[in-house]
Amino acid sequence: MNTNRIALVTGANKGIGKEIARQLGRAGFTVLVGSRDVERGELAVKELVAEGLDAVGIQLEVTDEASVRAAAERVDAAYGRLDVLINNAAIIPEGDDAVSRIGAGVLREAFETNVLGLVRVTQAFLPLLAEDARIVNLSTSLASFEQVGDPESRMSTVLTLGYNSSKAAVNMVTVMLANELRGTGVLVNGADPGNCATDMGGWSAARTPAQGAAVAVRLATLGADGPTGQVYAEEGRLAW
């Protein structure tokens, strides 16, 4: 019988997701490496297992109802519970642009993965959550109304409506789910990893995936007296 705590990380075959899986594995979790591509997921699992971590691959395409349902059934059959859910999978769709130029299909693609996919996964795994489970949704400073609305902020110059607005919606999902689960023992928070050197953030970014992952891992391992319904960056609560 597996006595480790069980954590599922979506989009965990690379970048910040893989680093979150690595750090949770080092903290003693059995880590379920969610990946829409089975082969890439297995490569990540081999890497983590070679480091002595308890990692298991699980095929999970957040935009596919059948894939999400099958993943939840697999976790239920193998472990019977889930202690941590990290909703990391997200995209900046090709063609993401300013309000005046973005195509409706591009905007729809961003919301399908970043918002609907996150909600789909969360709903599927809610029945499996342990009484003291933790849910962490990956957010971004680009979802902050305060920072994007500040003409002096670099965030105000990033013209990706699909990504920014979908992540702002993720913040609302986070707060509303935290309110819904308040008093149950399940804590729900958001993590802003910052601009990290990844495929999405660009390889010239100053922060490493390990630094970005640490924010989510801290929230995933909060004690019972921890906060809920907040979005945190490394330096503290992220203003909306």
Coordinates of N, CA, C and O in Angstrom, one line a residue, residues 19-147:
E19 N 9.3 20.8 -12.9 CA 10.1 21.2 -11.7 C 9.2 21.2 -10.4 O 9.7 20.8 -9.3
I20 N 7.9 21.5 -10.6 CA 7.0 21.3 -9.4 C 6.9 19.8 -9.0 O 7.0 19.5 -7.8
A21 N 6.8 19.0 -10.0 CA 6.8 17.5 -9.8 C 8.1 17.1 -9.1 O 8.1 16.3 -8.1
R22 N 9.2 17.6 -9.5 CA 10.5 17.2 -8.9 C 10.6 17.6 -7.5 O 11.0 16.9 -6.6
Q23 N 10.2 18.9 -7.2 CA 10.2 19.4 -5.8 C 9.3 18.7 -4.9 O 9.6 18.4 -3.7
L24 N 8.1 18.3 -5.4 CA 7.1 17.6 -4.6 C 7.7 16.2 -4.3 O 7.5 15.6 -3.2
G25 N 8.3 15.6 -5.4 CA 8.9 14.3 -5.2 C 10.0 14.3 -4.1 O 10.1 13.4 -3.3
R26 N 10.8 15.3 -4.1 CA 11.8 15.4 -3.1 C 11.3 15.6 -1.7 O 11.9 15.3 -0.7
A27 N 10.0 16.2 -1.7 CA 9.4 16.4 -0.4 C 8.6 15.1 0.1 O 8.0 15.1 1.1
G28 N 8.8 14.0 -0.7 CA 8.2 12.7 -0.2 C 6.9 12.3 -0.9 O 6.3 11.3 -0.5
F29 N 6.4 13.1 -1.8 CA 5.1 12.8 -2.5 C 5.3 11.7 -3.6 O 6.4 11.6 -4.2
T30 N 4.3 11.0 -3.8 CA 4.2 10.2 -5.1 C 3.6 11.2 -6.1 O 2.5 11.8 -5.8
V31 N 4.4 11.5 -7.1 CA 4.0 12.5 -8.1 C 3.4 11.9 -9.3 O 4.1 11.1 -10.0
L32 N 2.2 12.3 -9.7 CA 1.6 11.9 -10.9 C 1.9 12.9 -12.0 O 1.4 14.1 -11.9
V33 N 2.7 12.6 -13.0 CA 3.1 13.5 -14.0 C 2.1 13.6 -15.1 O 2.1 12.7 -16.0
G34 N 1.2 14.5 -15.1 CA 0.2 14.7 -16.1 C 0.8 15.3 -17.4 O 1.5 16.2 -17.4
S35 N 0.5 14.6 -18.5 CA 1.0 15.1 -19.8 C 0.0 14.7 -20.9 O -0.4 13.5 -20.9
R36 N -0.2 15.6 -21.8 CA -1.1 15.2 -22.9 C -0.4 14.3 -23.9 O -1.1 13.5 -24.6
D37 N 0.9 14.4 -24.0 CA 1.7 13.5 -24.9 C 2.3 12.4 -24.0 O 3.1 12.7 -23.2
V38 N 1.9 11.2 -24.3 CA 2.4 10.0 -23.5 C 3.9 9.9 -23.5 O 4.5 9.7 -22.4
E39 N 4.5 9.9 -24.7 CA 5.9 9.7 -24.8 C 6.7 10.8 -24.0 O 7.7 10.5 -23.3
R40 N 6.3 12.1 -24.2 CA 7.0 13.1 -23.5 C 6.8 13.0 -22.0 O 7.7 13.3 -21.2
G41 N 5.6 12.5 -21.6 CA 5.4 12.3 -20.1 C 6.3 11.2 -19.6 O 6.9 11.4 -18.5
E42 N 6.4 10.2 -20.3 CA 7.3 9.0 -19.9 C 8.7 9.4 -19.8 O 9.5 9.0 -18.9
L43 N 9.2 10.3 -20.7 CA 10.6 10.8 -20.7 C 10.8 11.6 -19.4 O 11.8 11.4 -18.7
A44 N 9.8 12.4 -19.0 CA 9.9 13.2 -17.8 C 9.9 12.2 -16.6 O 10.7 12.4 -15.6
V45 N 9.1 11.2 -16.6 CA 9.0 10.3 -15.5 C 10.4 9.5 -15.3 O 10.9 9.4 -14.2
K46 N 11.0 9.1 -16.4 CA 12.3 8.4 -16.4 C 13.3 9.3 -15.7 O 14.1 8.8 -14.9
E47 N 13.3 10.6 -16.1 CA 14.2 11.5 -15.5 C 14.1 11.6 -14.0 O 15.0 11.6 -13.2
L48 N 12.8 11.8 -13.6 CA 12.5 11.9 -12.2 C 12.8 10.6 -11.4 O 13.4 10.7 -10.3
V49 N 12.5 9.5 -11.9 CA 12.7 8.2 -11.3 C 14.2 8.0 -11.1 O 14.7 7.5 -10.1
A50 N 15.0 8.4 -12.2 CA 16.5 8.3 -12.1 C 17.1 9.1 -11.0 O 18.2 8.8 -10.5
E51 N 16.3 10.1 -10.5 CA 16.8 10.9 -9.4 C 16.3 10.3 -8.1 O 16.5 10.9 -7.0
G52 N 15.7 9.2 -8.1 CA 15.2 8.5 -6.9 C 13.8 8.9 -6.4 O 13.5 8.6 -5.3
L53 N 13.1 9.6 -7.3 CA 11.8 10.1 -6.9 C 10.7 9.1 -7.3 O 10.8 8.3 -8.3
D54 N 9.6 9.1 -6.6 CA 8.4 8.3 -6.9 C 7.5 9.0 -7.9 O 6.7 9.8 -7.4
A55 N 7.7 8.8 -9.2 CA 6.9 9.5 -10.2 C 6.3 8.5 -11.1 O 6.8 7.4 -11.4
V56 N 5.0 8.8 -11.5 CA 4.2 8.0 -12.4 C 3.6 8.8 -13.4 O 3.0 9.9 -13.2
G57 N 3.7 8.4 -14.7 CA 3.1 9.1 -15.8 C 1.6 8.9 -15.9 O 1.1 7.8 -15.6
I58 N 0.9 9.9 -16.3 CA -0.6 9.8 -16.5 C -1.0 10.6 -17.7 O -0.7 11.8 -17.7
Q59 N -1.6 10.0 -18.7 CA -2.0 10.8 -19.8 C -3.2 11.7 -19.5 O -4.2 11.2 -18.9
L60 N -3.1 13.0 -19.8 CA -4.1 13.9 -19.4 C -4.1 15.1 -20.3 O -3.2 15.9 -20.2
E61 N -5.1 15.2 -21.1 CA -5.3 16.3 -22.0 C -6.5 17.1 -21.5 O -7.6 16.6 -21.5
V62 N -6.2 18.3 -20.9 CA -7.2 19.0 -20.2 C -8.4 19.5 -21.0 O -9.4 19.8 -20.4
T63 N -8.2 19.5 -22.3 CA -9.3 20.0 -23.2 C -10.2 18.8 -23.6 O -11.2 19.0 -24.3
D64 N -9.9 17.6 -23.2 CA -10.5 16.4 -23.7 C -11.3 15.7 -22.5 O -10.6 15.2 -21.6
E65 N -12.6 15.8 -22.5 CA -13.4 15.3 -21.4 C -13.1 13.8 -21.1 O -12.9 13.4 -19.9
A66 N -13.0 13.0 -22.1 CA -12.7 11.6 -22.0 C -11.3 11.3 -21.3 O -11.2 10.4 -20.5
S67 N -10.3 12.1 -21.7 CA -9.0 11.9 -21.2 C -9.0 12.3 -19.7 O -8.4 11.6 -18.9
V68 N -9.6 13.4 -19.4 CA -9.7 13.8 -18.0 C -10.4 12.8 -17.1 O -10.0 12.4 -16.0
R69 N -11.5 12.3 -17.6 CA -12.3 11.3 -16.9 C -11.5 10.0 -16.7 O -11.5 9.4 -15.6
A70 N -10.8 9.6 -17.7 CA -10.0 8.4 -17.6 C -8.9 8.5 -16.6 O -8.5 7.6 -15.9
A71 N -8.3 9.7 -16.6 CA -7.2 10.0 -15.6 C -7.7 9.9 -14.2 O -7.1 9.3 -13.3
A72 N -8.9 10.5 -14.0 CA -9.5 10.5 -12.6 C -9.8 9.0 -12.2 O -9.6 8.6 -11.0
E73 N -10.3 8.2 -13.1 CA -10.6 6.8 -12.8 C -9.4 6.1 -12.5 O -9.4 5.2 -11.6
R74 N -8.3 6.3 -13.2 CA -7.0 5.7 -13.0 C -6.5 6.0 -11.6 O -6.0 5.1 -10.9
V75 N -6.5 7.3 -11.2 CA -6.0 7.7 -9.9 C -6.9 7.0 -8.8 O -6.4 6.6 -7.8
D76 N -8.2 7.0 -9.0 CA -9.1 6.4 -8.0 C -8.8 4.9 -7.8 O -8.7 4.4 -6.7
A77 N -8.6 4.2 -9.0 CA -8.3 2.8 -8.9 C -7.0 2.5 -8.2 O -6.8 1.5 -7.5
A78 N -6.0 3.3 -8.5 CA -4.6 3.0 -8.0 C -4.4 3.5 -6.6 O -3.6 2.9 -5.9
Y79 N -5.0 4.7 -6.3 CA -4.7 5.3 -5.0 C -5.9 5.6 -4.1 O -5.7 5.7 -2.9
G80 N -7.0 5.8 -4.7 CA -8.2 6.0 -3.9 C -8.4 7.4 -3.4 O -9.4 7.7 -2.7
R81 N -7.4 8.3 -3.7 CA -7.5 9.6 -3.1 C -6.4 10.5 -3.9 O -5.6 10.0 -4.6
L82 N -6.5 11.8 -3.6 CA -5.6 12.7 -4.1 C -5.4 13.8 -3.1 O -6.3 14.4 -2.5
D83 N -4.1 14.0 -2.7 CA -3.8 15.0 -1.6 C -3.5 16.4 -2.2 O -3.7 17.4 -1.5
V84 N -2.9 16.5 -3.4 CA -2.5 17.7 -4.0 C -2.9 17.7 -5.4 O -2.5 16.8 -6.1
L85 N -3.6 18.8 -5.9 CA -3.8 19.0 -7.3 C -3.2 20.3 -7.7 O -3.5 21.4 -7.2
I86 N -2.2 20.2 -8.7 CA -1.6 21.4 -9.2 C -2.1 21.6 -10.6 O -1.7 20.8 -11.5
N87 N -2.9 22.6 -10.9 CA -3.4 22.9 -12.2 C -2.3 23.9 -12.9 O -2.4 25.1 -12.8
N88 N -1.4 23.2 -13.6 CA -0.3 24.0 -14.2 C -0.5 24.1 -15.7 O 0.0 25.1 -16.3
A89 N -1.1 23.2 -16.4 CA -1.2 23.2 -17.8 C -1.9 24.5 -18.3 O -2.9 24.9 -17.9
A90 N -1.2 25.1 -19.3 CA -1.7 26.4 -19.8 C -1.0 26.7 -21.1 O 0.1 26.1 -21.4
I91 N -1.6 27.5 -21.9 CA -0.9 27.9 -23.2 C -1.0 29.4 -23.4 O -1.9 30.1 -22.9
I92 N -0.1 29.9 -24.2 CA -0.2 31.2 -24.9 C -0.5 30.8 -26.4 O 0.5 30.4 -27.0
P93 N -1.7 30.9 -26.9 CA -1.9 30.4 -28.2 C -1.2 31.2 -29.3 O -1.0 32.4 -29.1
E94 N -0.9 30.5 -30.4 CA -0.3 31.2 -31.5 C -1.3 32.3 -32.0 O -2.5 32.0 -32.2
G95 N -0.8 33.5 -32.2 CA -1.6 34.6 -32.7 C -2.2 35.4 -31.5 O -3.0 36.4 -31.8
D96 N -1.8 35.1 -30.3 CA -2.3 35.9 -29.2 C -1.9 37.3 -29.4 O -0.7 37.6 -29.7
D97 N -2.8 38.3 -29.2 CA -2.4 39.7 -29.5 C -3.3 40.7 -28.8 O -4.0 40.3 -27.9
A98 N -3.2 41.9 -29.1 CA -3.9 43.0 -28.5 C -5.4 42.9 -28.8 O -5.8 42.1 -29.7
V99 N -6.2 43.6 -28.0 CA -7.7 43.5 -28.2 C -8.1 43.8 -29.6 O -9.0 43.2 -30.2
S100 N -7.5 44.8 -30.2 CA -7.9 45.3 -31.5 C -7.6 44.3 -32.7 O -8.1 44.4 -33.8
R101 N -6.7 43.3 -32.4 CA -6.2 42.5 -33.5 C -6.5 41.0 -33.3 O -6.4 40.2 -34.2
I102 N -6.7 40.5 -32.1 CA -6.8 39.1 -31.8 C -8.0 38.5 -32.5 O -9.1 39.1 -32.5
G103 N -7.8 37.3 -33.0 CA -9.0 36.6 -33.6 C -9.8 35.9 -32.5 O -9.3 35.4 -31.5
A104 N -11.1 35.7 -32.8 CA -12.0 35.1 -31.8 C -11.5 33.7 -31.6 O -11.6 33.2 -30.4
G105 N -11.0 33.0 -32.6 CA -10.6 31.6 -32.4 C -9.4 31.5 -31.5 O -9.3 30.5 -30.7
V106 N -8.5 32.5 -31.6 CA -7.3 32.5 -30.7 C -7.8 32.7 -29.2 O -7.3 32.0 -28.3
L107 N -8.7 33.6 -29.0 CA -9.2 33.9 -27.7 C -9.9 32.7 -27.1 O -9.7 32.3 -26.0
R108 N -10.7 32.0 -28.0 CA -11.4 30.8 -27.6 C -10.4 29.7 -27.2 O -10.6 29.0 -26.2
E109 N -9.3 29.6 -27.9 CA -8.3 28.5 -27.7 C -7.7 28.7 -26.3 O -7.5 27.8 -25.5
A110 N -7.4 30.0 -26.0 CA -6.8 30.3 -24.7 C -7.7 29.9 -23.5 O -7.3 29.3 -22.5
F111 N -9.0 30.3 -23.7 CA -9.9 29.9 -22.6 C -10.2 28.4 -22.5 O -10.4 27.9 -21.4
E112 N -10.2 27.8 -23.6 CA -10.5 26.3 -23.6 C -9.5 25.6 -22.8 O -9.8 24.7 -22.0
T113 N -8.2 25.9 -22.9 CA -7.2 25.2 -22.1 C -7.1 25.8 -20.7 O -7.1 25.1 -19.7
N114 N -6.9 27.1 -20.7 CA -6.5 27.8 -19.4 C -7.6 27.9 -18.4 O -7.3 27.9 -17.2
V115 N -8.8 28.0 -18.8 CA -9.9 28.1 -17.9 C -10.8 26.9 -17.9 O -11.0 26.2 -16.9
L116 N -11.4 26.5 -19.0 CA -12.3 25.4 -19.1 C -11.6 24.1 -18.8 O -12.1 23.2 -18.1
G117 N -10.3 24.0 -19.3 CA -9.5 22.8 -18.9 C -9.3 22.7 -17.5 O -9.4 21.6 -16.9
L118 N -8.9 23.8 -16.8 CA -8.6 23.8 -15.4 C -9.9 23.4 -14.6 O -9.8 22.6 -13.7
V119 N -11.0 24.0 -15.0 CA -12.3 23.6 -14.3 C -12.6 22.2 -14.5 O -13.1 21.5 -13.6
R120 N -12.5 21.7 -15.7 CA -12.8 20.3 -16.1 C -12.0 19.4 -15.2 O -12.5 18.4 -14.6
V121 N -10.7 19.6 -15.1 CA -9.8 18.7 -14.3 C -10.2 18.8 -12.8 O -10.3 17.8 -12.1
T122 N -10.4 20.0 -12.3 CA -10.8 20.2 -10.9 C -12.1 19.5 -10.6 O -12.2 18.8 -9.5
Q123 N -13.1 19.6 -11.4 CA -14.4 18.9 -11.1 C -14.2 17.4 -11.1 O -14.8 16.7 -10.3
A124 N -13.4 16.9 -12.0 CA -13.2 15.5 -12.1 C -12.5 14.9 -10.9 O -12.8 13.8 -10.4
F125 N -11.6 15.7 -10.3 CA -10.8 15.2 -9.2 C -11.3 15.6 -7.8 O -10.8 15.1 -6.8
L126 N -12.3 16.5 -7.7 CA -12.8 16.9 -6.5 C -13.3 15.7 -5.6 O -13.1 15.7 -4.4
P127 N -14.0 14.7 -6.2 CA -14.5 13.6 -5.3 C -13.3 12.8 -4.7 O -13.6 12.1 -3.8
L128 N -12.1 12.9 -5.3 CA -11.0 12.1 -4.8 C -10.2 12.9 -3.7 O -9.3 12.3 -3.1
L129 N -10.4 14.2 -3.5 CA -9.6 14.9 -2.6 C -9.7 14.5 -1.2 O -10.8 14.3 -0.7
A130 N -8.5 14.4 -0.6 CA -8.4 14.1 0.8 C -9.0 15.2 1.6 O -9.1 16.4 1.1
E131 N -9.3 15.0 2.9 CA -9.9 16.1 3.7 C -9.0 17.3 3.9 O -9.5 18.4 4.1
D132 N -7.7 17.1 3.8 CA -6.7 18.2 4.0 C -6.0 18.4 2.7 O -4.8 18.9 2.7
A133 N -6.7 18.2 1.6 CA -6.0 18.4 0.3 C -5.7 19.9 0.0 O -6.3 20.8 0.6
R134 N -4.8 20.1 -1.0 CA -4.4 21.4 -1.4 C -4.6 21.5 -2.9 O -4.2 20.6 -3.7
I135 N -5.2 22.6 -3.4 CA -5.3 22.8 -4.8 C -4.5 24.1 -5.1 O -4.7 25.1 -4.4
V136 N -3.7 24.1 -6.1 CA -2.9 25.2 -6.5 C -3.1 25.5 -8.0 O -2.8 24.6 -8.8
N137 N -3.6 26.6 -8.3 CA -3.8 27.0 -9.7 C -2.6 28.0 -10.1 O -2.4 29.0 -9.5
L138 N -2.0 27.7 -11.2 CA -0.9 28.6 -11.7 C -1.5 29.8 -12.3 O -2.3 29.8 -13.2
S139 N -1.0 31.0 -11.8 CA -1.5 32.3 -12.3 C -0.3 33.0 -12.9 O 0.8 32.5 -13.2
T140 N -0.4 34.4 -13.0 CA 0.6 35.2 -13.5 C 0.4 36.6 -13.2 O -0.7 37.1 -13.0
S141 N 1.5 37.4 -13.1 CA 1.3 38.9 -12.9 C 0.6 39.5 -14.1 O 0.0 40.6 -13.9
L142 N 0.6 38.9 -15.2 CA -0.2 39.4 -16.4 C -1.7 39.3 -16.2 O -2.5 39.8 -17.0
A143 N -2.1 38.7 -15.1 CA -3.5 38.6 -14.7 C -3.9 39.6 -13.6 O -5.0 39.7 -13.2
S144 N -2.9 40.4 -13.2 CA -3.1 41.4 -12.2 C -3.6 42.7 -12.8 O -3.0 43.4 -13.6
F145 N -4.8 43.1 -12.4 CA -5.4 44.4 -12.9 C -4.5 45.6 -12.4 O -4.3 46.5 -13.2
E146 N -3.9 45.5 -11.3 CA -3.1 46.6 -10.7 C -1.8 46.7 -11.6 O -1.5 47.8 -12.0
Q147 N -1.2 45.6 -11.9 CA 0.1 45.7 -12.6 C -0.1 46.0 -14.1 O 0.6 46.8 -14.7

